[in-house]
C-alpha positions as YAML, in Angstrom:
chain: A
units: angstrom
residues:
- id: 1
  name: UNK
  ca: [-1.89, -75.14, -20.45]
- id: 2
  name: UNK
  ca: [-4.22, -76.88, -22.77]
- id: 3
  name: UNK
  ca: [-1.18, -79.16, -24.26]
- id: 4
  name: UNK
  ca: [-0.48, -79.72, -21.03]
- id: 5
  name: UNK
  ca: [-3.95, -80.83, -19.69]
- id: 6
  name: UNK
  ca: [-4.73, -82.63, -22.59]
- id: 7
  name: UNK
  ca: [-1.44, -85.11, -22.13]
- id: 8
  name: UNK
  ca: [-3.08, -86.36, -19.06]
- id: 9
  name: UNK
  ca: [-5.59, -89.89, -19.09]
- id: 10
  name: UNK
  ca: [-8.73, -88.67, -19.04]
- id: 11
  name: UNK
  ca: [-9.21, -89.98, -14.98]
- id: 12
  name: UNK
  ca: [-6.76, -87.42, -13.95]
- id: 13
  name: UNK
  ca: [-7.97, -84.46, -16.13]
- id: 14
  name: UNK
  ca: [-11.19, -85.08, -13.90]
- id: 15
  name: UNK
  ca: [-9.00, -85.28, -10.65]
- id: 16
  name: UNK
  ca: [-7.56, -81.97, -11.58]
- id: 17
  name: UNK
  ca: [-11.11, -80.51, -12.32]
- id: 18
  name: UNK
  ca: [-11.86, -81.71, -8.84]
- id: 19
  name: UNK
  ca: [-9.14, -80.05, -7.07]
- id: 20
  name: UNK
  ca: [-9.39, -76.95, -9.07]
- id: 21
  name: UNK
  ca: [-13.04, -76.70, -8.16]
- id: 22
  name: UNK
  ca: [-12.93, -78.17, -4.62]
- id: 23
  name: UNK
  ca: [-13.35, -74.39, -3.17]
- id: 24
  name: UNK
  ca: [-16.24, -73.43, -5.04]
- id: 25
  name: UNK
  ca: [-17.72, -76.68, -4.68]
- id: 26
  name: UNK
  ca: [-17.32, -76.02, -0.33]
- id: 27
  name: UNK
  ca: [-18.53, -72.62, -1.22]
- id: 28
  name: UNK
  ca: [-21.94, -74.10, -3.11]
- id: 29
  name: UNK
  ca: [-22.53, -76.56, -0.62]
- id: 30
  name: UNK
  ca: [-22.36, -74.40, 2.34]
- id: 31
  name: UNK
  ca: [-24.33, -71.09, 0.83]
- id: 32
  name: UNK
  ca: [-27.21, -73.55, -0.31]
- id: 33
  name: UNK
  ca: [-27.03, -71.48, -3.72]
- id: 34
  name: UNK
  ca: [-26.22, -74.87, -5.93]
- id: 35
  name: UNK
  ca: [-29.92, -76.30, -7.89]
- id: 36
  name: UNK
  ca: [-30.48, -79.38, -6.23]
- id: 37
  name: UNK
  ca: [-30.07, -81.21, -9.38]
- id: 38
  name: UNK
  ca: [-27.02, -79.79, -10.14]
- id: 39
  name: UNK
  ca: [-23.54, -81.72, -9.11]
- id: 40
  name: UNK
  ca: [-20.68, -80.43, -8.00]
- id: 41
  name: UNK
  ca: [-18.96, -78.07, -10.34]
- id: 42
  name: UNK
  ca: [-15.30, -79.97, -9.89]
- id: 43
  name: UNK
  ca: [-17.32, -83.14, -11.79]
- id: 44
  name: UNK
  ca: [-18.49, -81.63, -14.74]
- id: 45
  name: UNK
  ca: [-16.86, -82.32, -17.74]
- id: 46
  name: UNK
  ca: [-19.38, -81.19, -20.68]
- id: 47
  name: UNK
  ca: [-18.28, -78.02, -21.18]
- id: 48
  name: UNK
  ca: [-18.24, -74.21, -20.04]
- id: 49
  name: UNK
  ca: [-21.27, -71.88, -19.27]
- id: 50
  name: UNK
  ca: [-23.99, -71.92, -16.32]
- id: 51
  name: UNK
  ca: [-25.19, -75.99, -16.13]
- id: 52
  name: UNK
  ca: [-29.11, -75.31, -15.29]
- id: 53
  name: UNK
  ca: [-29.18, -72.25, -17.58]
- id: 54
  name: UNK
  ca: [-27.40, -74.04, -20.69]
- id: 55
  name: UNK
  ca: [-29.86, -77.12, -20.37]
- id: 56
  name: UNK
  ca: [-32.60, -74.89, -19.89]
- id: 57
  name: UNK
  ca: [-31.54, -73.28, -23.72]
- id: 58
  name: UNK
  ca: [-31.72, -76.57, -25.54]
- id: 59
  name: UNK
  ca: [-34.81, -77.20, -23.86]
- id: 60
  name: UNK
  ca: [-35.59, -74.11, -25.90]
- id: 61
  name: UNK
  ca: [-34.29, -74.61, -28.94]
- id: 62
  name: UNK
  ca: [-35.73, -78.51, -29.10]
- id: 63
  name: UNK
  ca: [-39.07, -77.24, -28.37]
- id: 64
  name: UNK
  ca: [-38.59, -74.32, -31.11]
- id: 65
  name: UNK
  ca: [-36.90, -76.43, -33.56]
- id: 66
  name: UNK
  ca: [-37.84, -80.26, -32.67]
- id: 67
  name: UNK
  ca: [-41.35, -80.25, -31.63]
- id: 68
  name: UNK
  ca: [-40.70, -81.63, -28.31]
- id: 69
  name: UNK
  ca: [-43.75, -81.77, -26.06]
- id: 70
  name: UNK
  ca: [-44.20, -83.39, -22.31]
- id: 71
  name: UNK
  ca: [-44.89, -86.81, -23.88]
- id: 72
  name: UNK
  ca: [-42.23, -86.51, -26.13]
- id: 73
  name: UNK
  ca: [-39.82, -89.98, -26.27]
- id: 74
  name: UNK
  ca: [-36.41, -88.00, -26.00]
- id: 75
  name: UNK
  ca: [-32.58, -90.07, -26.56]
- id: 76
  name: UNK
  ca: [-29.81, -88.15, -25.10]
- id: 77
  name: UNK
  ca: [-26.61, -89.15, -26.66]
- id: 78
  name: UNK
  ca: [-23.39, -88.94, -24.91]
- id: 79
  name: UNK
  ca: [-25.71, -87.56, -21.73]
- id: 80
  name: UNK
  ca: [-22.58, -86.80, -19.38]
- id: 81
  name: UNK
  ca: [-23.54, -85.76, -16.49]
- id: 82
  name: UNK
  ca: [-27.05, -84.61, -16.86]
- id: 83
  name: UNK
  ca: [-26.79, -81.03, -18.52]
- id: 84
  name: UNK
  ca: [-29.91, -81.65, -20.23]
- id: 85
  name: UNK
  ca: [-31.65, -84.33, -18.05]
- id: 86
  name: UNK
  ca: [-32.18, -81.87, -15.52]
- id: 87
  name: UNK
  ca: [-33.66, -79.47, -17.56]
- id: 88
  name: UNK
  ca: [-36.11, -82.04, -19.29]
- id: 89
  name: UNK
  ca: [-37.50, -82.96, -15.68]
- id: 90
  name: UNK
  ca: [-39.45, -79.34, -15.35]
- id: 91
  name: UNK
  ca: [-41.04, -80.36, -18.93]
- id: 92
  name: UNK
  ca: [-41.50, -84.37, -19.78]
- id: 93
  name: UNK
  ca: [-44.91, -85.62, -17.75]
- id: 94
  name: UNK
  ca: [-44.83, -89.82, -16.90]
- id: 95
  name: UNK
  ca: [-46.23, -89.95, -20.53]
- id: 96
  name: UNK
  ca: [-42.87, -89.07, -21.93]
- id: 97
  name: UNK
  ca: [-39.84, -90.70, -21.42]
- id: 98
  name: UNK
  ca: [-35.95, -89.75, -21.04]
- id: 99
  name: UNK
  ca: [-32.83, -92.00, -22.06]
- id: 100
  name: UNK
  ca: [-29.41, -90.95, -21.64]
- id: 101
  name: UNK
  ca: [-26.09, -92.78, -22.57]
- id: 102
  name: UNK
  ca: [-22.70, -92.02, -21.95]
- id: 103
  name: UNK
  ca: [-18.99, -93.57, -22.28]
- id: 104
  name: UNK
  ca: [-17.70, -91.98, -18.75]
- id: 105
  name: UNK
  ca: [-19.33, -94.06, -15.86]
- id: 106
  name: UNK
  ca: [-19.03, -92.06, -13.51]
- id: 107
  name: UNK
  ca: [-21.31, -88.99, -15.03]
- id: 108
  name: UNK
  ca: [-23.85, -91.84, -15.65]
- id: 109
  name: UNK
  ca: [-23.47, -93.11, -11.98]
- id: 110
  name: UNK
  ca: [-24.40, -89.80, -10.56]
- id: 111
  name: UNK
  ca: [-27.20, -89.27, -13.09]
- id: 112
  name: UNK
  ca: [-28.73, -93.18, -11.58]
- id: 113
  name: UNK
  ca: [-28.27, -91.98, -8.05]
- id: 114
  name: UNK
  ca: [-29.73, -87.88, -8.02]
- id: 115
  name: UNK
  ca: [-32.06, -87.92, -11.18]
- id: 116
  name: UNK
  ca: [-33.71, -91.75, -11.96]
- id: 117
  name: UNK
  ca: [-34.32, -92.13, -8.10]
- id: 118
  name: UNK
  ca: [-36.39, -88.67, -8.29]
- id: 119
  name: UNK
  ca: [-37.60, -89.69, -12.08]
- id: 120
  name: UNK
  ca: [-38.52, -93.31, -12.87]
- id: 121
  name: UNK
  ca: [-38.70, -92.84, -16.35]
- id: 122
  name: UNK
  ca: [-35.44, -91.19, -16.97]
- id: 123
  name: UNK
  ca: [-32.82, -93.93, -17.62]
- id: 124
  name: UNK
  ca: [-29.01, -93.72, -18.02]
- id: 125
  name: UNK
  ca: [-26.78, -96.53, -19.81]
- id: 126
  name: UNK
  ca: [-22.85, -96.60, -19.59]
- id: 127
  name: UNK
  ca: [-21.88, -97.66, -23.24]
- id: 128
  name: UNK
  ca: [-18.09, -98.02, -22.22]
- id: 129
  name: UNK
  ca: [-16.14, -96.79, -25.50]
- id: 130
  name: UNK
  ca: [-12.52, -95.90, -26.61]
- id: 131
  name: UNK
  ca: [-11.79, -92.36, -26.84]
- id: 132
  name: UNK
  ca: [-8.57, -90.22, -26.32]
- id: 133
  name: UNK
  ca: [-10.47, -87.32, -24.28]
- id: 134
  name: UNK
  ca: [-13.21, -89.46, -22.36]
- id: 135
  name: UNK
  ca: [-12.11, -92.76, -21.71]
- id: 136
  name: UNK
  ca: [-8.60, -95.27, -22.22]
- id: 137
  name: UNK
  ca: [-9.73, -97.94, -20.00]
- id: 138
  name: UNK
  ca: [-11.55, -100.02, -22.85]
- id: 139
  name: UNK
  ca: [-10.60, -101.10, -26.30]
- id: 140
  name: UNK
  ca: [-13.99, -101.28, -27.77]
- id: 141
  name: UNK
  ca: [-14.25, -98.83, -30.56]
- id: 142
  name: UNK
  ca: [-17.75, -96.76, -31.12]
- id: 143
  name: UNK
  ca: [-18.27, -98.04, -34.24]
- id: 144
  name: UNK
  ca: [-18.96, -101.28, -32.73]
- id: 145
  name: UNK
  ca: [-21.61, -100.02, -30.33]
- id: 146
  name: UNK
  ca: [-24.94, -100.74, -30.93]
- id: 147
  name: UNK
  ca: [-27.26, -98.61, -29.15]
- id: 148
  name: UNK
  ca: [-29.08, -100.45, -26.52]
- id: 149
  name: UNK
  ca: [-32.85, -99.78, -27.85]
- id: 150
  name: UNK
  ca: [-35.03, -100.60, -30.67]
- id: 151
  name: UNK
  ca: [-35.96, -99.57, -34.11]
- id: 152
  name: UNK
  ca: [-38.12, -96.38, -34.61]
- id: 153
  name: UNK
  ca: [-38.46, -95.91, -30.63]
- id: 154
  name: UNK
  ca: [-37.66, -92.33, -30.08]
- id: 155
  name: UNK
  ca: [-39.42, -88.35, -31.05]
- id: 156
  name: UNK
  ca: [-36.35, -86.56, -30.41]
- id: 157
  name: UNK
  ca: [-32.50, -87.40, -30.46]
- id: 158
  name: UNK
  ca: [-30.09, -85.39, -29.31]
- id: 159
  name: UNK
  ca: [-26.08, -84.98, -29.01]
- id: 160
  name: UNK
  ca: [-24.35, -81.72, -28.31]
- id: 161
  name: UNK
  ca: [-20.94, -81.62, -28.49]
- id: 162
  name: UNK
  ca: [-20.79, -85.45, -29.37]
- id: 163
  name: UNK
  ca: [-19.15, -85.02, -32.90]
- id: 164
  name: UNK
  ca: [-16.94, -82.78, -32.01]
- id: 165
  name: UNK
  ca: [-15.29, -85.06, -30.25]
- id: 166
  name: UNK
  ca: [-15.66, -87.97, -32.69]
- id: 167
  name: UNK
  ca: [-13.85, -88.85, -35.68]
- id: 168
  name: UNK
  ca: [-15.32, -89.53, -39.12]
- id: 169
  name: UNK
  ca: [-16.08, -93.22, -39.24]
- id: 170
  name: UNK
  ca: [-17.43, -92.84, -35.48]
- id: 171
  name: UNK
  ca: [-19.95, -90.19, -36.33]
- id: 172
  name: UNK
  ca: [-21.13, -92.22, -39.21]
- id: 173
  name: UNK
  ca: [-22.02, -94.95, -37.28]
- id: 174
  name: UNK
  ca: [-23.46, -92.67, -35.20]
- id: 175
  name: UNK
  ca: [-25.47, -90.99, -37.37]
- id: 176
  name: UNK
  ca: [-27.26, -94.18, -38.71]
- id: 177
  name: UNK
  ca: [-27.85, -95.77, -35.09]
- id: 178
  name: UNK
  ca: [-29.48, -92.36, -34.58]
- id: 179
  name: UNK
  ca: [-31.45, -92.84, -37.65]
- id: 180
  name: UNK
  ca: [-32.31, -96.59, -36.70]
- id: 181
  name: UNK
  ca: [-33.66, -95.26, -33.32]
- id: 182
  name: UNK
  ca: [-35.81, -92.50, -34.41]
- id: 183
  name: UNK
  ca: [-39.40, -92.65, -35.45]
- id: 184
  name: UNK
  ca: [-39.81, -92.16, -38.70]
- id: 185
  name: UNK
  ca: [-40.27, -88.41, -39.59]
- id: 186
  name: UNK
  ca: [-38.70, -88.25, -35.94]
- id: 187
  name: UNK
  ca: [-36.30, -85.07, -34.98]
- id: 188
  name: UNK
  ca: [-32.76, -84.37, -33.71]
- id: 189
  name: UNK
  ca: [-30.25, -81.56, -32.44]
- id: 190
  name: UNK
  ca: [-26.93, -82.08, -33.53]
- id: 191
  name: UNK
  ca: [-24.03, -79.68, -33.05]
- id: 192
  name: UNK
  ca: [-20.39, -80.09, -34.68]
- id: 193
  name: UNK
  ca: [-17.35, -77.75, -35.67]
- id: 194
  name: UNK
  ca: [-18.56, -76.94, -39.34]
- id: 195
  name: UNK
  ca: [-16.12, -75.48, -41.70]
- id: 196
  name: UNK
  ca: [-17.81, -73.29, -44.71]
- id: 197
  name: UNK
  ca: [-16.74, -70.27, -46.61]
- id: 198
  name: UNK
  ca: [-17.87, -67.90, -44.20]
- id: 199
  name: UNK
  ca: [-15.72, -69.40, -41.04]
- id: 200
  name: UNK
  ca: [-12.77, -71.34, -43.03]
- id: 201
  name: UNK
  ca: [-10.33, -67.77, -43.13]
- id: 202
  name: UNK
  ca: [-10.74, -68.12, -39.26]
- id: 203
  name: UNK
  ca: [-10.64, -71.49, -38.33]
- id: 204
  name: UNK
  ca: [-7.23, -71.59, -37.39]
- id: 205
  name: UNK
  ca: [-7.04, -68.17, -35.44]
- id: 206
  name: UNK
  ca: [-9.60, -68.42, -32.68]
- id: 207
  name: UNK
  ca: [-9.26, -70.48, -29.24]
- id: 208
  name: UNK
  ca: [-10.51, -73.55, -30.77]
- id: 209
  name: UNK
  ca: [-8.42, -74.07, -34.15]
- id: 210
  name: UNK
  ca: [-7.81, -77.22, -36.86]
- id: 211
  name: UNK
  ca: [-5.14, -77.40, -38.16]
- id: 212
  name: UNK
  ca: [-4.34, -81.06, -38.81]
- id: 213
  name: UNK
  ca: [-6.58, -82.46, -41.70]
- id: 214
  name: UNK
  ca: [-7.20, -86.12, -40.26]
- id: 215
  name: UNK
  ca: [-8.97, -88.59, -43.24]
- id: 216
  name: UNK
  ca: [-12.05, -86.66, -43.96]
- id: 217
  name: UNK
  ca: [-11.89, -84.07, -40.95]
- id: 218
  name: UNK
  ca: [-10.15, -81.56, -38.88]
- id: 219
  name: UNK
  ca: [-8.46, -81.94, -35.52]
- id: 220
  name: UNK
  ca: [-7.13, -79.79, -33.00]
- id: 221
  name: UNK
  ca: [-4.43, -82.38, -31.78]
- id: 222
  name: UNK
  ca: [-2.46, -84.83, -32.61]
- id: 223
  name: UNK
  ca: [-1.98, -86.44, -29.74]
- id: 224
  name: UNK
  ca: [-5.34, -86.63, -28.89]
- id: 225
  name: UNK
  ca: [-7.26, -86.50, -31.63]
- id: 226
  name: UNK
  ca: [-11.06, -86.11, -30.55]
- id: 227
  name: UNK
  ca: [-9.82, -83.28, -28.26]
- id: 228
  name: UNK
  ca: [-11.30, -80.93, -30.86]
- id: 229
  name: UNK
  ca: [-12.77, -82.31, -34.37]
- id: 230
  name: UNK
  ca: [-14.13, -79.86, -37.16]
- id: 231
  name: UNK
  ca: [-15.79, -81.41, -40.42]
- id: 232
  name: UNK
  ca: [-16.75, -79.39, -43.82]
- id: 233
  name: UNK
  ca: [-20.21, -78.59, -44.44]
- id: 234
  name: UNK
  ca: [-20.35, -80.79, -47.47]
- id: 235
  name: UNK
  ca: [-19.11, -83.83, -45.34]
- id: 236
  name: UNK
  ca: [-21.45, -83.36, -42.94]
- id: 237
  name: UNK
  ca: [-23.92, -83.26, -45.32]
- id: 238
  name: UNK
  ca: [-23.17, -86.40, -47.24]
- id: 239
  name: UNK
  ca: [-22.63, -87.83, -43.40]
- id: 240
  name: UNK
  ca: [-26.59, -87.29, -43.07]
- id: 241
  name: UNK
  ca: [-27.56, -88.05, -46.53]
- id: 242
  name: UNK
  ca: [-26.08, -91.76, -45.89]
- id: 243
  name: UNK
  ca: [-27.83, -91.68, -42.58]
- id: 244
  name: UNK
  ca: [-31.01, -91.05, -44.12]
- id: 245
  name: UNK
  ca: [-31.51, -87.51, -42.33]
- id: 246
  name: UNK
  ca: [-32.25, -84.70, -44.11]
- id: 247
  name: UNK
  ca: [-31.19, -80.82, -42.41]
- id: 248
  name: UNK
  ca: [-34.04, -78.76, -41.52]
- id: 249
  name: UNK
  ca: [-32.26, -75.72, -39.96]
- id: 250
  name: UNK
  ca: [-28.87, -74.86, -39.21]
- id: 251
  name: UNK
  ca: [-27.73, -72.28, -36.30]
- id: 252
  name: UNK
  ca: [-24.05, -71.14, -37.59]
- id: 253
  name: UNK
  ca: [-21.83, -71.30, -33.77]
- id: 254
  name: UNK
  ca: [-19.55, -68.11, -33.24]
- id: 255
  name: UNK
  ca: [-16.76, -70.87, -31.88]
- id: 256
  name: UNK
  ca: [-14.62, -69.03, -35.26]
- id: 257
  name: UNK
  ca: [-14.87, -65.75, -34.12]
- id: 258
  name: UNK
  ca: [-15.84, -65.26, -38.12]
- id: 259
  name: UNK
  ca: [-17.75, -61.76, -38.32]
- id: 260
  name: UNK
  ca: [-20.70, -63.32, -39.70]
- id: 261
  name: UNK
  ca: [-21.43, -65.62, -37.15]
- id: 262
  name: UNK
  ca: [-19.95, -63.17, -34.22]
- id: 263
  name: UNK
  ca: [-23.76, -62.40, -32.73]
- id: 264
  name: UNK
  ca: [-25.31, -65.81, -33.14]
- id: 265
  name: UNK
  ca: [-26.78, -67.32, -30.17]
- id: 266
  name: UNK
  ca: [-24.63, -70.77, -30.01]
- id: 267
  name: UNK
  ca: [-21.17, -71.56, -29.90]
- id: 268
  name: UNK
  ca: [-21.11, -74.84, -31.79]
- id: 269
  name: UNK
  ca: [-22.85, -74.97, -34.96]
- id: 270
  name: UNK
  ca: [-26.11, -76.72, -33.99]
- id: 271
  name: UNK
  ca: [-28.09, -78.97, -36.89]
- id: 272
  name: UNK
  ca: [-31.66, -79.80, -36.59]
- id: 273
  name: UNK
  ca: [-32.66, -82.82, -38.96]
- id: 274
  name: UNK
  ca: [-35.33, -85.09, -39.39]
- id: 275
  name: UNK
  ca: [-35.20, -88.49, -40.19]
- id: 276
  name: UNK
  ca: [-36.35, -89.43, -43.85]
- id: 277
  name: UNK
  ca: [-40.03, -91.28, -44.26]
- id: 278
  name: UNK
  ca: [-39.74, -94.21, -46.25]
...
């Protein structure tokens, strides 16, 4: 079924979500049960688990790990369709700020229409990019985007599940826009598929699995290669180094199924970093 769903264009993998969820959608809609920031479950396409509660936990973890506060300047990158918008409404005041980008218009459509018309000062930017799981209908790369705001702007930057669907030349470019954004001693959440000792026996026996070693990562797929992208922990590493990031804290993700990691409270392994004072 995966194989299957994954050899569609990304428009109709959405149309199938849409039909698949149309019934629970009806269901929401007419109960009343469905946050009123929350959109229908047939257009979300960033990933399993409750919407409003998984925000809600990196709400959590930024405040535990990234010192946000309700006047903190937060970037989302690769916002989707406003997983963790939402949740930042019940904490940034009009002294703090929200911007969200995404390469899929349509999440960043419905974030304009039911979140900036309730929150001036959160702001969502389609950055149309090329990418076999998200988006075929442009030819611009994303390490030719740019993003759309200026040096040293931003507290807090953060993109979950992001590099896991990037490949290695995108996520350095990436990185460093991420670094060129940030304030200087400024904080971000980053979460990737990171292959070390403990995991690498398992990597290829769980749900998600490498194993096709692409340049200087792991993919899932051939066919579409940012389906599902893993890097070493020394890559990622040197990936930050060049950035000018340095780690602060690392939450392993049980996405192996290694024993190790089995209880820990994330799936993907999440990085906290800060960027490097000059």
């Amino acid at each position: 079924m995966r194989k299957i769903y994954y050899s569609l264009r990304p428009e109709h993998r959405l149309l199938v979500r849409r039909l698949v969820y149309f019934p629970l959608d009806i269901f929401d809609r007419i109960s009343g049960k469905r946050h009123p920031l929350q959109p229908p479950r047939g257009m979300i396409f960033t990933g399993r688990g409750d919407f409003i509660e998984t925000g809600r936990h990196f709400v959590h973890l930024l405040k535990t790990h990234a010192e946000l506060t309700s006047t903190s300047k937060v970037l989302d990158i690769g916002s989707g369709i406003g997983r963790l918008a939402v949740a930042l409404t019940d904490v940034l005041s009009a002294d703090g700020s929200y911007e969200g980008f995404d390469i899929v218009e349509i999440g960043i459509k419905w974030c304009q229409k039911n979140i900036s018309s309730k929150y001036p000062n959160f702001t969502f930017t389609h950055l149309p990019a090329r990418n076999h799981l998200y988006n075929l209908n442009t030819h611009t790369p994303s390490t030719s985007i740019r993003f759309p705001y200026q040096n040293d702007r931003f507290d807090i930057a953060v993109a979950t599940s992001v590099f896991t669907h990037m490949l290695h030349d995108e996520v350095a470019h990436y990185l460093k826009e991420i670094s060129r954004t940030l304030a200087p001693g400024g904080r971000a959440m980053l979460t990737f598929f990171c292959i070390d000792d403990h995991n690498r026996p398992y990597m290829n026996s769980a749900e998600i699995r490498f194993p096709h070693r692409h340049h200087k990562c792991y993919i899932m797929s051939e066919d579409v290669p940012e389906a599902n992208v893993a890097y070493d922990l020394e890559e990622i590493q040197k990936l930050l180094h060049s950035a000018q990031l340095s780690l602060i804290h690392r939450i392993p993700g049980r996405w192996s199924g290694a024993p190790q990691f089995a209880t820990s409270s994330e799936f993907q392994d999440t990085f906290f970093v800060r960027k490097i004072l000059n």
